[in-house]
Coordinates of N, CA and C in Angstrom, one line a residue:
M228 N -4.7 11.5 12.5 CA -4.7 12.3 11.3 C -4.2 11.5 10.1
L229 N -3.0 10.8 10.3 CA -2.4 10.1 9.2 C -3.3 9.0 8.7
I230 N -4.0 8.3 9.6 CA -4.9 7.2 9.2 C -6.0 7.8 8.4
E231 N -6.6 8.8 8.9 CA -7.8 9.4 8.1 C -7.3 9.9 6.8
H232 N -6.1 10.5 6.7 CA -5.6 11.0 5.4 C -5.4 9.9 4.4
V233 N -4.7 8.9 4.8 CA -4.5 7.8 3.8 C -5.8 7.1 3.4
E234 N -6.7 6.9 4.3 CA -8.0 6.2 4.1 C -8.8 7.1 3.1
S235 N -8.9 8.3 3.3 CA -9.8 9.2 2.5 C -9.2 9.3 1.1
R236 N -7.9 9.4 0.9 CA -7.3 9.5 -0.4 C -7.5 8.2 -1.2
Y237 N -7.3 7.0 -0.5 CA -7.6 5.8 -1.2 C -9.0 5.6 -1.6
D238 N -9.9 5.9 -0.7 CA -11.4 5.8 -1.0 C -11.7 6.8 -2.2
H239 N -11.2 8.0 -2.2 CA -11.4 8.9 -3.2 C -11.0 8.4 -4.6
F240 N -9.8 7.9 -4.7 CA -9.3 7.4 -6.0 C -9.9 6.1 -6.4
R241 N -10.2 5.3 -5.4 CA -10.9 4.0 -5.7 C -12.2 4.2 -6.4
Q242 N -13.0 5.1 -5.8 CA -14.3 5.5 -6.4 C -14.2 6.2 -7.7
L243 N -13.2 7.1 -7.8 CA -13.0 7.8 -9.1 C -12.6 6.8 -10.2
L244 N -11.8 5.9 -9.9 CA -11.4 4.9 -10.9 C -12.6 4.1 -11.4
Q245 N -13.4 3.7 -10.4 CA -14.6 2.9 -10.8 C -15.5 3.7 -11.8
L246 N -15.7 5.0 -11.5 CA -16.5 5.8 -12.4 C -15.8 6.0 -13.7
A247 N -14.5 6.2 -13.7 CA -13.7 6.4 -15.0 C -13.8 5.1 -15.9
E248 N -13.8 4.0 -15.3 CA -13.8 2.7 -16.0 C -15.2 2.5 -16.6
E249 N -16.2 3.0 -15.9 CA -17.6 2.9 -16.4 C -17.9 3.9 -17.5
A250 N -17.2 5.0 -17.5 CA -17.5 6.1 -18.5 C -17.0 5.8 -19.9
A251 N -17.7 6.3 -20.9 CA -17.3 6.1 -22.3 C -16.3 7.2 -22.6
E252 N -15.5 7.0 -23.7 CA -14.6 8.0 -24.2 C -15.4 9.3 -24.5
G253 N -14.9 10.4 -23.9 CA -15.5 11.7 -24.1 C -16.6 12.0 -23.2
E254 N -17.0 11.0 -22.3 CA -18.1 11.2 -21.4 C -17.6 12.1 -20.2
T255 N -18.5 13.0 -19.8 CA -18.2 13.9 -18.6 C -19.0 13.5 -17.5
F256 N -18.4 13.4 -16.3 CA -19.2 13.1 -15.1 C -18.6 14.0 -13.9
T257 N -19.4 14.1 -12.9 CA -19.0 14.8 -11.7 C -18.8 13.9 -10.5
F258 N -17.7 14.1 -9.8 CA -17.4 13.3 -8.6 C -16.8 14.3 -7.5
A259 N -17.3 14.2 -6.3 CA -16.8 15.0 -5.2 C -16.7 16.5 -5.6
G260 N -17.7 17.0 -6.4 CA -17.8 18.4 -6.7 C -16.9 18.8 -7.9
T261 N -16.2 17.9 -8.5 CA -15.3 18.2 -9.6 C -15.8 17.4 -10.9
S262 N -15.7 18.1 -12.0 CA -16.1 17.5 -13.3 C -14.9 16.9 -14.0
Y263 N -15.1 15.7 -14.5 CA -14.0 15.0 -15.2 C -14.5 14.6 -16.6
T264 N -13.7 14.5 -17.6 CA -14.0 13.9 -18.8 C -13.0 12.8 -19.1
R265 N -13.5 11.6 -19.5 CA -12.6 10.5 -19.9 C -12.0 10.8 -21.3
V266 N -10.7 10.7 -21.4 CA -10.1 11.0 -22.7 C -9.2 9.8 -23.1
L267 N -9.0 9.7 -24.4 CA -8.2 8.7 -25.0 C -7.4 9.3 -26.1
S268 N -6.1 9.3 -25.9 CA -5.2 9.8 -26.9 C -5.0 8.9 -28.1
E269 N -4.5 9.4 -29.2 CA -4.3 8.6 -30.4 C -3.3 7.5 -30.1
A270 N -2.3 7.8 -29.2 CA -1.3 6.8 -28.8 C -2.0 5.7 -28.0
D271 N -2.9 6.1 -27.2 CA -3.7 5.1 -26.4 C -4.5 4.2 -27.3
R272 N -5.1 4.7 -28.3 CA -5.9 3.9 -29.3 C -5.0 2.9 -30.0
K273 N -3.9 3.4 -30.5 CA -3.0 2.4 -31.2 C -2.5 1.3 -30.2
L274 N -2.2 1.7 -29.0 CA -1.7 0.7 -28.0 C -2.8 -0.3 -27.7
S275 N -4.0 0.2 -27.6 CA -5.1 -0.7 -27.2 C -5.4 -1.8 -28.2
R276 N -4.9 -1.6 -29.5 CA -5.1 -2.6 -30.5 C -4.2 -3.8 -30.3
H277 N -3.2 -3.6 -29.5 CA -2.2 -4.7 -29.4 C -2.1 -5.2 -27.9
T278 N -2.6 -4.5 -27.0 CA -2.5 -4.9 -25.6 C -3.8 -4.9 -24.9
A279 N -3.8 -5.2 -23.6 CA -5.0 -5.2 -22.8 C -5.6 -3.7 -22.8
P280 N -6.8 -3.6 -22.3 CA -7.4 -2.2 -22.2 C -6.5 -1.2 -21.5
I281 N -6.4 0.0 -22.1 CA -5.6 1.0 -21.5 C -6.2 1.6 -20.3
P282 N -5.5 1.8 -19.2 CA -6.0 2.4 -18.0 C -6.6 3.8 -18.3
P283 N -7.8 4.1 -17.7 CA -8.4 5.4 -18.1 C -7.7 6.6 -17.7
R284 N -7.8 7.6 -18.5 CA -7.2 8.9 -18.2 C -8.4 9.9 -18.1
L285 N -8.3 10.9 -17.2 CA -9.3 11.8 -17.0 C -8.8 13.2 -17.1
R286 N -9.6 14.2 -17.7 CA -9.2 15.6 -17.6 C -10.0 16.3 -16.5
N287 N -9.3 16.8 -15.6 CA -9.9 17.6 -14.5 C -10.3 18.9 -15.0
H288 N -11.6 19.2 -15.0 CA -12.1 20.5 -15.6 C -11.8 21.7 -14.7
D289 N -11.6 21.5 -13.4 CA -11.2 22.6 -12.6 C -9.8 23.0 -12.8
S290 N -8.9 22.1 -12.8 CA -7.5 22.4 -12.9 C -6.9 22.3 -14.3
G291 N -7.6 21.6 -15.2 CA -7.1 21.4 -16.6 C -6.1 20.3 -16.7
E292 N -5.8 19.7 -15.5 CA -4.7 18.6 -15.5 C -5.3 17.3 -16.0
M293 N -4.4 16.5 -16.5 CA -4.7 15.1 -16.9 C -4.5 14.2 -15.6
V294 N -5.4 13.4 -15.3 CA -5.3 12.5 -14.2 C -5.1 11.1 -14.6
H295 N -4.0 10.5 -14.3 CA -3.8 9.0 -14.6 C -4.4 8.3 -13.4
V296 N -5.7 8.1 -13.4 CA -6.4 7.7 -12.2 C -6.1 6.3 -11.7
A297 N -5.7 5.4 -12.6 CA -5.3 4.0 -12.2 C -4.0 4.1 -11.4
A298 N -3.1 4.9 -11.9 CA -1.8 5.0 -11.2 C -2.0 5.7 -9.8
E299 N -2.9 6.7 -9.8 CA -3.2 7.4 -8.5 C -3.8 6.4 -7.5
E300 N -4.8 5.6 -8.0 CA -5.4 4.6 -7.1 C -4.4 3.6 -6.6
E301 N -3.5 3.1 -7.5 CA -2.5 2.2 -7.1 C -1.6 2.8 -6.0
T302 N -1.2 4.0 -6.2 CA -0.3 4.7 -5.2 C -1.0 4.8 -3.8
T303 N -2.3 5.3 -3.9 CA -3.0 5.5 -2.6 C -3.3 4.2 -1.9
F304 N -3.5 3.1 -2.7 CA -3.7 1.8 -2.1 C -2.5 1.4 -1.2
W305 N -1.3 1.5 -1.8 CA -0.1 1.1 -1.1 C 0.2 2.0 0.1
D306 N -0.1 3.3 -0.1 CA 0.1 4.2 1.1 C -0.8 3.7 2.3
W307 N -2.1 3.4 1.9 CA -3.0 2.9 2.9 C -2.6 1.6 3.5
A308 N -2.2 0.6 2.6 CA -1.8 -0.7 3.1 C -0.6 -0.7 4.0
A309 N 0.4 0.2 3.7 CA 1.6 0.2 4.5 C 1.3 0.8 5.9
V310 N 0.6 1.9 5.9 CA 0.3 2.6 7.2 C -0.6 1.6 8.1
E311 N -1.6 1.0 7.5 CA -2.5 0.1 8.3 C -1.8 -1.1 8.7
T312 N -0.9 -1.7 7.9 CA -0.2 -2.9 8.4 C 0.8 -2.6 9.5
L313 N 1.5 -1.5 9.4 CA 2.4 -1.0 10.5 C 1.6 -0.8 11.7
R314 N 0.5 -0.1 11.5 CA -0.4 0.3 12.7 C -0.9 -0.9 13.4
H315 N -1.5 -1.9 12.7 CA -2.2 -3.0 13.4 C -1.3 -4.2 13.8
S316 N -0.1 -4.2 13.2 CA 0.8 -5.4 13.5 C 2.0 -5.0 14.4
G317 N 2.4 -3.8 14.4 CA 3.5 -3.4 15.2 C 4.9 -3.8 14.7
V318 N 4.9 -4.3 13.4 CA 6.2 -4.8 12.9 C 7.1 -3.6 12.5
R319 N 8.4 -3.8 12.3 CA 9.3 -2.8 11.8 C 9.1 -2.7 10.3
V320 N 9.6 -1.6 9.7 CA 9.4 -1.5 8.3 C 10.1 -2.6 7.5
E321 N 11.3 -3.0 8.0 CA 12.0 -4.0 7.3 C 11.2 -5.3 7.3
E322 N 10.6 -5.6 8.4 CA 9.7 -6.8 8.6 C 8.5 -6.7 7.7
L323 N 8.0 -5.5 7.5 CA 6.9 -5.3 6.6 C 7.3 -5.7 5.2
C324 N 8.5 -5.3 4.7 CA 8.9 -5.6 3.4 C 9.2 -7.1 3.2
E325 N 9.4 -7.8 4.3 CA 9.8 -9.2 4.2 C 8.5 -10.1 4.2
L326 N 7.3 -9.6 4.5 CA 6.1 -10.4 4.5 C 5.8 -11.0 3.2
T327 N 5.5 -12.3 3.2 CA 5.1 -13.1 2.0 C 3.8 -13.7 2.3
H328 N 3.2 -14.3 1.2 CA 2.0 -15.1 1.3 C 2.1 -16.2 2.3
M329 N 3.4 -16.7 2.5 CA 3.6 -17.8 3.4 C 3.7 -17.3 4.8
S330 N 3.7 -16.0 5.0 CA 3.7 -15.4 6.4 C 2.3 -15.6 7.1
I331 N 1.3 -15.9 6.3 CA -0.1 -16.1 6.8 C -0.3 -17.6 7.1
R332 N -0.5 -17.9 8.3 CA -0.8 -19.3 8.7 C -2.2 -19.4 9.1
Q333 N -2.7 -20.6 9.2 CA -4.0 -20.9 9.7 C -4.0 -22.0 10.7
Y334 N -4.6 -21.8 11.8 CA -4.7 -22.8 12.9 C -6.1 -22.9 13.3
Q335 N -6.5 -24.1 13.7 CA -7.8 -24.4 14.3 C -7.7 -24.8 15.7
R336 N -8.4 -24.0 16.6 CA -8.4 -24.2 18.0 C -9.2 -25.5 18.3
P337 N -9.0 -26.0 19.5 CA -9.8 -27.2 19.9 C -11.3 -27.1 19.8
G338 N -11.8 -25.8 20.0 CA -13.2 -25.6 19.9 C -13.7 -25.5 18.5
G339 N -12.8 -25.5 17.5 CA -13.2 -25.4 16.1 C -12.9 -24.1 15.5
E340 N -12.6 -23.1 16.3 CA -12.4 -21.7 15.8 C -11.1 -21.7 15.0
V341 N -11.2 -21.1 13.8 CA -10.0 -21.0 12.9 C -9.4 -19.6 13.1
I342 N -8.1 -19.5 13.4 CA -7.5 -18.2 13.5 C -6.4 -18.1 12.5
A343 N -6.0 -16.9 12.1 CA -5.0 -16.7 11.0 C -3.9 -15.8 11.5
P344 N -2.9 -16.3 12.2 CA -1.8 -15.4 12.7 C -0.9 -15.0 11.6
L345 N -0.2 -14.0 11.8 CA 0.9 -13.5 10.9 C 2.2 -13.9 11.5
V346 N 3.0 -14.6 10.7 CA 4.3 -15.1 11.2 C 5.4 -14.3 10.7
I347 N 6.2 -13.7 11.6 CA 7.3 -12.8 11.2 C 8.6 -13.6 11.1
A348 N 9.3 -13.6 10.0 CA 10.5 -14.4 9.8 C 11.5 -14.0 10.9
P349 N 12.4 -15.0 11.2 CA 13.5 -14.7 12.2 C 14.3 -13.5 11.8
S350 N 14.7 -12.7 12.8 CA 15.6 -11.6 12.5 C 16.6 -11.5 13.6
K351 N 16.5 -10.5 14.4 CA 17.5 -10.3 15.5 C 17.5 -11.4 16.5
T352 N 16.3 -11.9 16.8 CA 16.1 -12.9 17.8 C 16.4 -14.3 17.3
D353 N 16.5 -14.5 16.0 CA 16.7 -15.8 15.4 C 15.6 -16.7 15.6
R354 N 14.4 -16.2 15.8 CA 13.2 -17.1 16.0 C 12.0 -16.4 15.4
E355 N 11.0 -17.1 15.0 CA 9.8 -16.6 14.4 C 9.0 -15.9 15.5
R356 N 8.3 -14.8 15.1 CA 7.3 -14.2 16.0 C 5.9 -14.4 15.4
V357 N 5.0 -14.7 16.2 CA 3.6 -15.0 15.7 C 2.7 -13.9 16.3
I358 N 2.1 -13.1 15.3 CA 1.2 -12.0 15.7 C -0.3 -12.4 15.3
P359 N -1.1 -12.6 16.3 CA -2.5 -12.9 16.0 C -3.1 -11.7 15.3
M360 N -3.8 -12.0 14.2 CA -4.3 -10.9 13.3 C -5.7 -10.5 13.8
S361 N -5.8 -9.2 14.1 CA -7.1 -8.6 14.4 C -7.9 -8.6 13.1
A362 N -9.2 -8.3 13.3 CA -10.1 -8.2 12.1 C -9.6 -7.1 11.1
E363 N -9.1 -6.0 11.7 CA -8.6 -4.9 10.9 C -7.3 -5.3 10.1
L364 N -6.4 -6.0 10.8 CA -5.2 -6.4 10.1 C -5.5 -7.4 9.0
F365 N -6.4 -8.4 9.4 CA -6.8 -9.4 8.4 C -7.4 -8.7 7.1
H366 N -8.2 -7.7 7.3 CA -8.8 -7.0 6.2 C -7.7 -6.4 5.3
V367 N -6.7 -5.8 5.9 CA -5.6 -5.2 5.1 C -4.9 -6.2 4.3
I368 N -4.5 -7.3 5.0 CA -3.7 -8.4 4.3 C -4.5 -9.0 3.2
A369 N -5.8 -9.2 3.5 CA -6.7 -9.8 2.5 C -6.8 -8.9 1.3
S370 N -6.9 -7.6 1.5 CA -7.0 -6.6 0.4 C -5.8 -6.7 -0.5
I371 N -4.6 -6.8 0.2 CA -3.3 -6.9 -0.6 C -3.3 -8.2 -1.5
I372 N -3.8 -9.3 -0.9 CA -3.8 -10.6 -1.7 C -4.8 -10.5 -2.8
R373 N -6.0 -9.9 -2.6 CA -7.0 -9.7 -3.7 C -6.4 -8.9 -4.8
R374 N -5.7 -7.9 -4.4 CA -5.1 -7.0 -5.5 C -4.1 -7.8 -6.4
H375 N -3.3 -8.6 -5.7 CA -2.3 -9.4 -6.5 C -3.1 -10.4 -7.4
A376 N -4.2 -10.9 -6.9 CA -4.9 -12.0 -7.6 C -5.9 -11.5 -8.6
R377 N -5.9 -10.2 -8.9 CA -6.9 -9.6 -9.9 C -6.7 -10.2 -11.3
T378 N -5.5 -10.7 -11.6 CA -5.2 -11.2 -12.9 C -5.6 -12.7 -13.0
G379 N -6.0 -13.3 -11.8 CA -6.3 -14.7 -11.8 C -5.1 -15.6 -11.6
R380 N -4.0 -15.0 -11.4 CA -2.7 -15.8 -11.2 C -2.3 -15.7 -9.8
P381 N -1.4 -16.6 -9.3 CA -0.9 -16.5 -8.0 C 0.0 -15.3 -7.8
I382 N 0.3 -14.9 -6.6 CA 1.2 -13.8 -6.3 C 2.5 -14.0 -7.0
P383 N 3.0 -13.1 -7.8 CA 4.3 -13.3 -8.5 C 5.4 -13.6 -7.5
L384 N 6.3 -14.5 -8.0 CA 7.5 -14.8 -7.2 C 8.6 -13.9 -7.6
V385 N 9.1 -13.1 -6.7 CA 10.2 -12.2 -7.0 C 11.3 -12.3 -5.9
T386 N 12.4 -11.8 -6.2 CA 13.5 -11.8 -5.3 C 13.6 -10.4 -4.6
R387 N 14.2 -10.4 -3.4 CA 14.4 -9.2 -2.6 C 15.8 -9.1 -2.1
Y388 N 16.4 -7.9 -2.3 CA 17.8 -7.8 -1.8 C 17.8 -7.3 -0.4
D389 N 18.6 -8.0 0.4 CA 18.7 -7.6 1.8 C 20.0 -6.8 2.0
P390 N 19.8 -5.4 2.3 CA 21.0 -4.6 2.3 C 21.9 -4.8 3.5
H391 N 21.4 -5.5 4.5 CA 22.2 -5.7 5.7 C 23.1 -7.0 5.5
D392 N 22.5 -8.1 5.0 CA 23.2 -9.3 4.8 C 23.9 -9.3 3.4
K393 N 23.4 -8.3 2.5 CA 24.0 -8.1 1.2 C 23.8 -9.4 0.4
V394 N 22.6 -10.0 0.4 CA 22.3 -11.2 -0.3 C 20.9 -11.0 -0.9
W395 N 20.6 -11.8 -2.0 CA 19.3 -11.8 -2.6 C 18.5 -13.0 -2.1
S396 N 17.3 -12.8 -1.9 CA 16.4 -13.9 -1.4 C 16.1 -14.8 -2.6
P397 N 15.6 -16.0 -2.3 CA 15.1 -16.8 -3.4 C 13.8 -16.2 -3.9
P398 N 13.3 -16.6 -5.0 CA 12.0 -16.0 -5.5 C 10.9 -16.4 -4.5
M399 N 10.1 -15.4 -4.0 CA 9.1 -15.6 -3.0 C 7.9 -14.7 -3.3
P400 N 6.7 -15.1 -2.8 CA 5.5 -14.3 -3.1 C 5.3 -13.2 -2.1
F401 N 6.2 -12.2 -2.2 CA 6.2 -11.1 -1.3 C 4.9 -10.3 -1.4
L402 N 4.3 -9.9 -0.3 CA 3.1 -9.2 -0.3 C 3.2 -7.7 -0.7
F403 N 4.3 -7.1 -0.3 CA 4.5 -5.7 -0.6 C 5.4 -5.6 -1.8
Q404 N 4.8 -5.9 -3.0 CA 5.5 -5.7 -4.3 C 4.5 -5.1 -5.2
R405 N 5.0 -4.5 -6.3 CA 4.1 -3.9 -7.3 C 4.8 -4.0 -8.6
Q406 N 4.0 -3.8 -9.7 CA 4.5 -3.9 -11.0 C 4.9 -2.6 -11.5
N407 N 6.2 -2.5 -12.1 CA 6.7 -1.3 -12.7 C 7.0 -1.6 -14.2
G408 N 6.1 -1.3 -15.0 CA 6.2 -1.7 -16.4 C 5.9 -3.2 -16.5
T409 N 6.8 -3.9 -16.9 CA 6.6 -5.4 -17.0 C 7.3 -6.1 -15.9
V410 N 8.0 -5.4 -15.0 CA 8.8 -6.0 -13.9 C 8.1 -5.8 -12.6
H411 N 8.1 -6.9 -11.8 CA 7.6 -6.9 -10.4 C 8.8 -6.7 -9.5
A412 N 8.6 -5.8 -8.5 CA 9.7 -5.5 -7.6 C 9.1 -5.3 -6.2
V413 N 9.9 -5.7 -5.2 CA 9.5 -5.6 -3.8 C 9.8 -4.2 -3.3
F414 N 8.9 -3.6 -2.5 CA 9.1 -2.4 -1.9 C 10.4 -2.5 -0.9
N415 N 11.2 -1.5 -0.9 CA 12.3 -1.6 0.1 C 12.0 -0.6 1.2
V416 N 12.9 -0.6 2.3 CA 12.6 0.2 3.5 C 12.6 1.6 3.1
G417 N 13.5 2.1 2.3 CA 13.6 3.5 1.9 C 12.3 4.0 1.2
T418 N 11.8 3.1 0.4 CA 10.6 3.5 -0.4 C 9.4 3.6 0.6
I419 N 9.2 2.7 1.5 CA 8.1 2.8 2.5 C 8.3 4.1 3.3
Q420 N 9.5 4.4 3.7 CA 9.7 5.6 4.5 C 9.3 6.8 3.7
K421 N 9.7 6.9 2.5 CA 9.4 8.0 1.6 C 7.9 8.2 1.4
M422 N 7.2 7.0 1.2 CA 5.8 7.0 1.0 C 5.1 7.7 2.2
I423 N 5.5 7.3 3.4 CA 4.9 7.9 4.6 C 5.3 9.3 4.8
E424 N 6.5 9.6 4.5 CA 7.0 11.0 4.6 C 6.2 11.9 3.7
R425 N 5.9 11.5 2.4 CA 5.2 12.3 1.5 C 3.8 12.6 2.0
R426 N 3.2 11.6 2.6 CA 1.8 11.8 3.2 C 1.8 12.8 4.3
C427 N 2.9 12.7 5.1 CA 3.0 13.7 6.3 C 3.3 15.1 5.7
L428 N 4.1 15.2 4.7 CA 4.3 16.6 4.1 C 3.0 17.1 3.5
A429 N 2.2 16.2 2.9 CA 0.9 16.7 2.4 C 0.0 17.1 3.5
L430 N 0.0 16.4 4.6 CA -0.8 16.8 5.8 C -0.3 18.2 6.3
A431 N 1.0 18.5 6.3 CA 1.5 19.7 6.7 C 1.0 20.9 5.9
E432 N 0.6 20.7 4.7 CA 0.1 21.7 3.8 C -1.2 22.2 4.3
V433 N -2.0 21.3 4.9 CA -3.4 21.7 5.3 C -3.4 21.9 6.8
R434 N -2.4 21.5 7.6 CA -2.3 21.6 9.0 C -0.9 22.2 9.3
P435 N -0.8 23.6 9.4 CA 0.4 24.2 9.6 C 1.2 23.8 10.8
S436 N 0.5 23.3 11.8 CA 1.2 22.8 13.0 C 2.1 21.7 12.8
F437 N 2.0 21.0 11.6 CA 2.8 19.8 11.3 C 4.1 20.2 10.6
K438 N 4.2 21.5 10.1 CA 5.3 21.9 9.3 C 6.6 21.8 10.2
G439 N 7.7 21.3 9.6 CA 8.9 21.3 10.2 C 9.1 20.0 11.1
L440 N 8.1 19.2 11.2 CA 8.2 18.0 12.0 C 8.6 16.8 11.0
K441 N 9.4 15.9 11.5 CA 9.8 14.8 10.7 C 9.2 13.5 11.3
F442 N 8.6 12.7 10.4 CA 7.9 11.5 10.8 C 9.0 10.4 10.7
T443 N 9.1 9.6 11.8 CA 9.9 8.4 11.8 C 9.1 7.2 11.9
P444 N 9.2 6.3 10.9 CA 8.3 5.0 10.9 C 8.6 4.2 12.0
P445 N 7.8 3.2 12.3 CA 8.0 2.3 13.5 C 9.3 1.7 13.5
T446 N 10.0 1.6 14.7 CA 11.3 1.0 14.9 C 11.2 0.1 16.1
T447 N 10.1 -0.7 16.2 CA 10.0 -1.6 17.3 C 11.0 -2.6 17.3
S448 N 11.4 -3.1 18.5 CA 12.4 -4.2 18.6 C 11.8 -5.5 18.0
A449 N 12.7 -6.3 17.6 CA 12.3 -7.6 17.0 C 11.6 -8.5 17.9
G450 N 11.7 -8.3 19.2 CA 11.0 -9.1 20.2 C 9.6 -8.6 20.5
S451 N 9.2 -7.5 20.0 CA 7.9 -6.9 20.4 C 6.9 -7.4 19.4
S452 N 5.7 -7.7 19.9 CA 4.6 -8.1 19.1 C 3.4 -7.4 19.3
S453 N 3.5 -6.3 20.1 CA 2.3 -5.5 20.4 C 2.1 -4.4 19.4
P454 N 0.9 -4.3 18.8 CA 0.6 -3.3 17.8 C 0.8 -1.9 18.4
N455 N 0.6 -1.7 19.7 CA 0.7 -0.4 20.3 C 2.1 0.0 20.4
S456 N 3.1 -0.9 20.4 CA 4.5 -0.6 20.5 C 4.9 0.2 19.2
S457 N 4.2 0.1 18.1 CA 4.5 0.8 16.9 C 4.3 2.3 17.1
T458 N 3.1 2.6 17.7 CA 2.8 4.0 18.0 C 3.8 4.6 19.0
A459 N 4.1 3.8 20.1 CA 5.0 4.3 21.1 C 6.4 4.7 20.5
A460 N 6.8 3.8 19.6 CA 8.1 4.1 19.0 C 8.1 5.4 18.2
C461 N 7.0 5.6 17.5 CA 6.9 6.9 16.7 C 6.9 8.1 17.6
R462 N 6.2 8.0 18.7 CA 6.0 9.1 19.6 C 7.4 9.4 20.3
S463 N 8.2 8.4 20.5 CA 9.5 8.6 21.2 C 10.4 9.5 20.4
T464 N 10.1 9.7 19.1 CA 11.0 10.5 18.2 C 10.4 11.9 18.2
S465 N 9.4 12.2 18.9 CA 8.8 13.5 18.9 C 8.2 13.9 17.6
A466 N 7.8 12.9 16.8 CA 7.2 13.1 15.5 C 5.7 13.2 15.6
R467 N 5.1 14.3 15.9 CA 3.7 14.4 16.2 C 2.8 14.0 15.0
P468 N 3.2 14.1 13.7 CA 2.3 13.7 12.7 C 1.9 12.2 12.9
C469 N 2.7 11.4 13.6 CA 2.5 10.0 13.8 C 1.5 9.8 14.9
S470 N 1.2 10.8 15.7 CA 0.3 10.6 16.9 C -1.1 10.2 16.5
G471 N -1.5 10.4 15.2 CA -2.8 10.0 14.8 C -2.9 8.5 14.6
I472 N -1.8 7.8 14.6 CA -1.9 6.3 14.3 C -2.4 5.6 15.6

């Protein structure tokens, strides 16, 4: 259920954003049974004279609400990317936050086949773990890299604070980072947990059987490299919303 939920939300806002970007100011269109009109405020017009194109805003005719569709698409993308990476890799949330562009390696087998494993930095075991990437995991990681590369620049180098060791990392091309205003910041463990919790609470609104249940993100041991261990860890907490992973 969680997988289907995050996938459908991301697909919805990705398609809606594409339609919004193609629409002219004041143009009305219908998507998924709802009518929208692209709007541009006076403040947006003034800002667009000095900066890059302003992300489109839409008025939802059914609710009357203003939809900041680019922000919604960004949020739903990272919800999807986090859930799918955890699902297909079996890494812990902390390890997810530590993934960088350098975590992706490329090896060529004697027969000529090229494989792209995901290398997890040393943690409790003080040694690297190598996770062979399935086609599904490769798709997610590639999607993250493409998103960062949309500007035509390399993945930004940012620092990450380690709350356990209480130190800052050197600037690195972390995969799970996003821009907030003009600043790039790495997702932290609490943020990822809250992202997934919000999705589970949203599911509970349409599936009453989920109400009152708490979702616990994967807590696999550092020595485990099985994607299925992620699901097992969630189930051991009796968090049924996670059983759809």
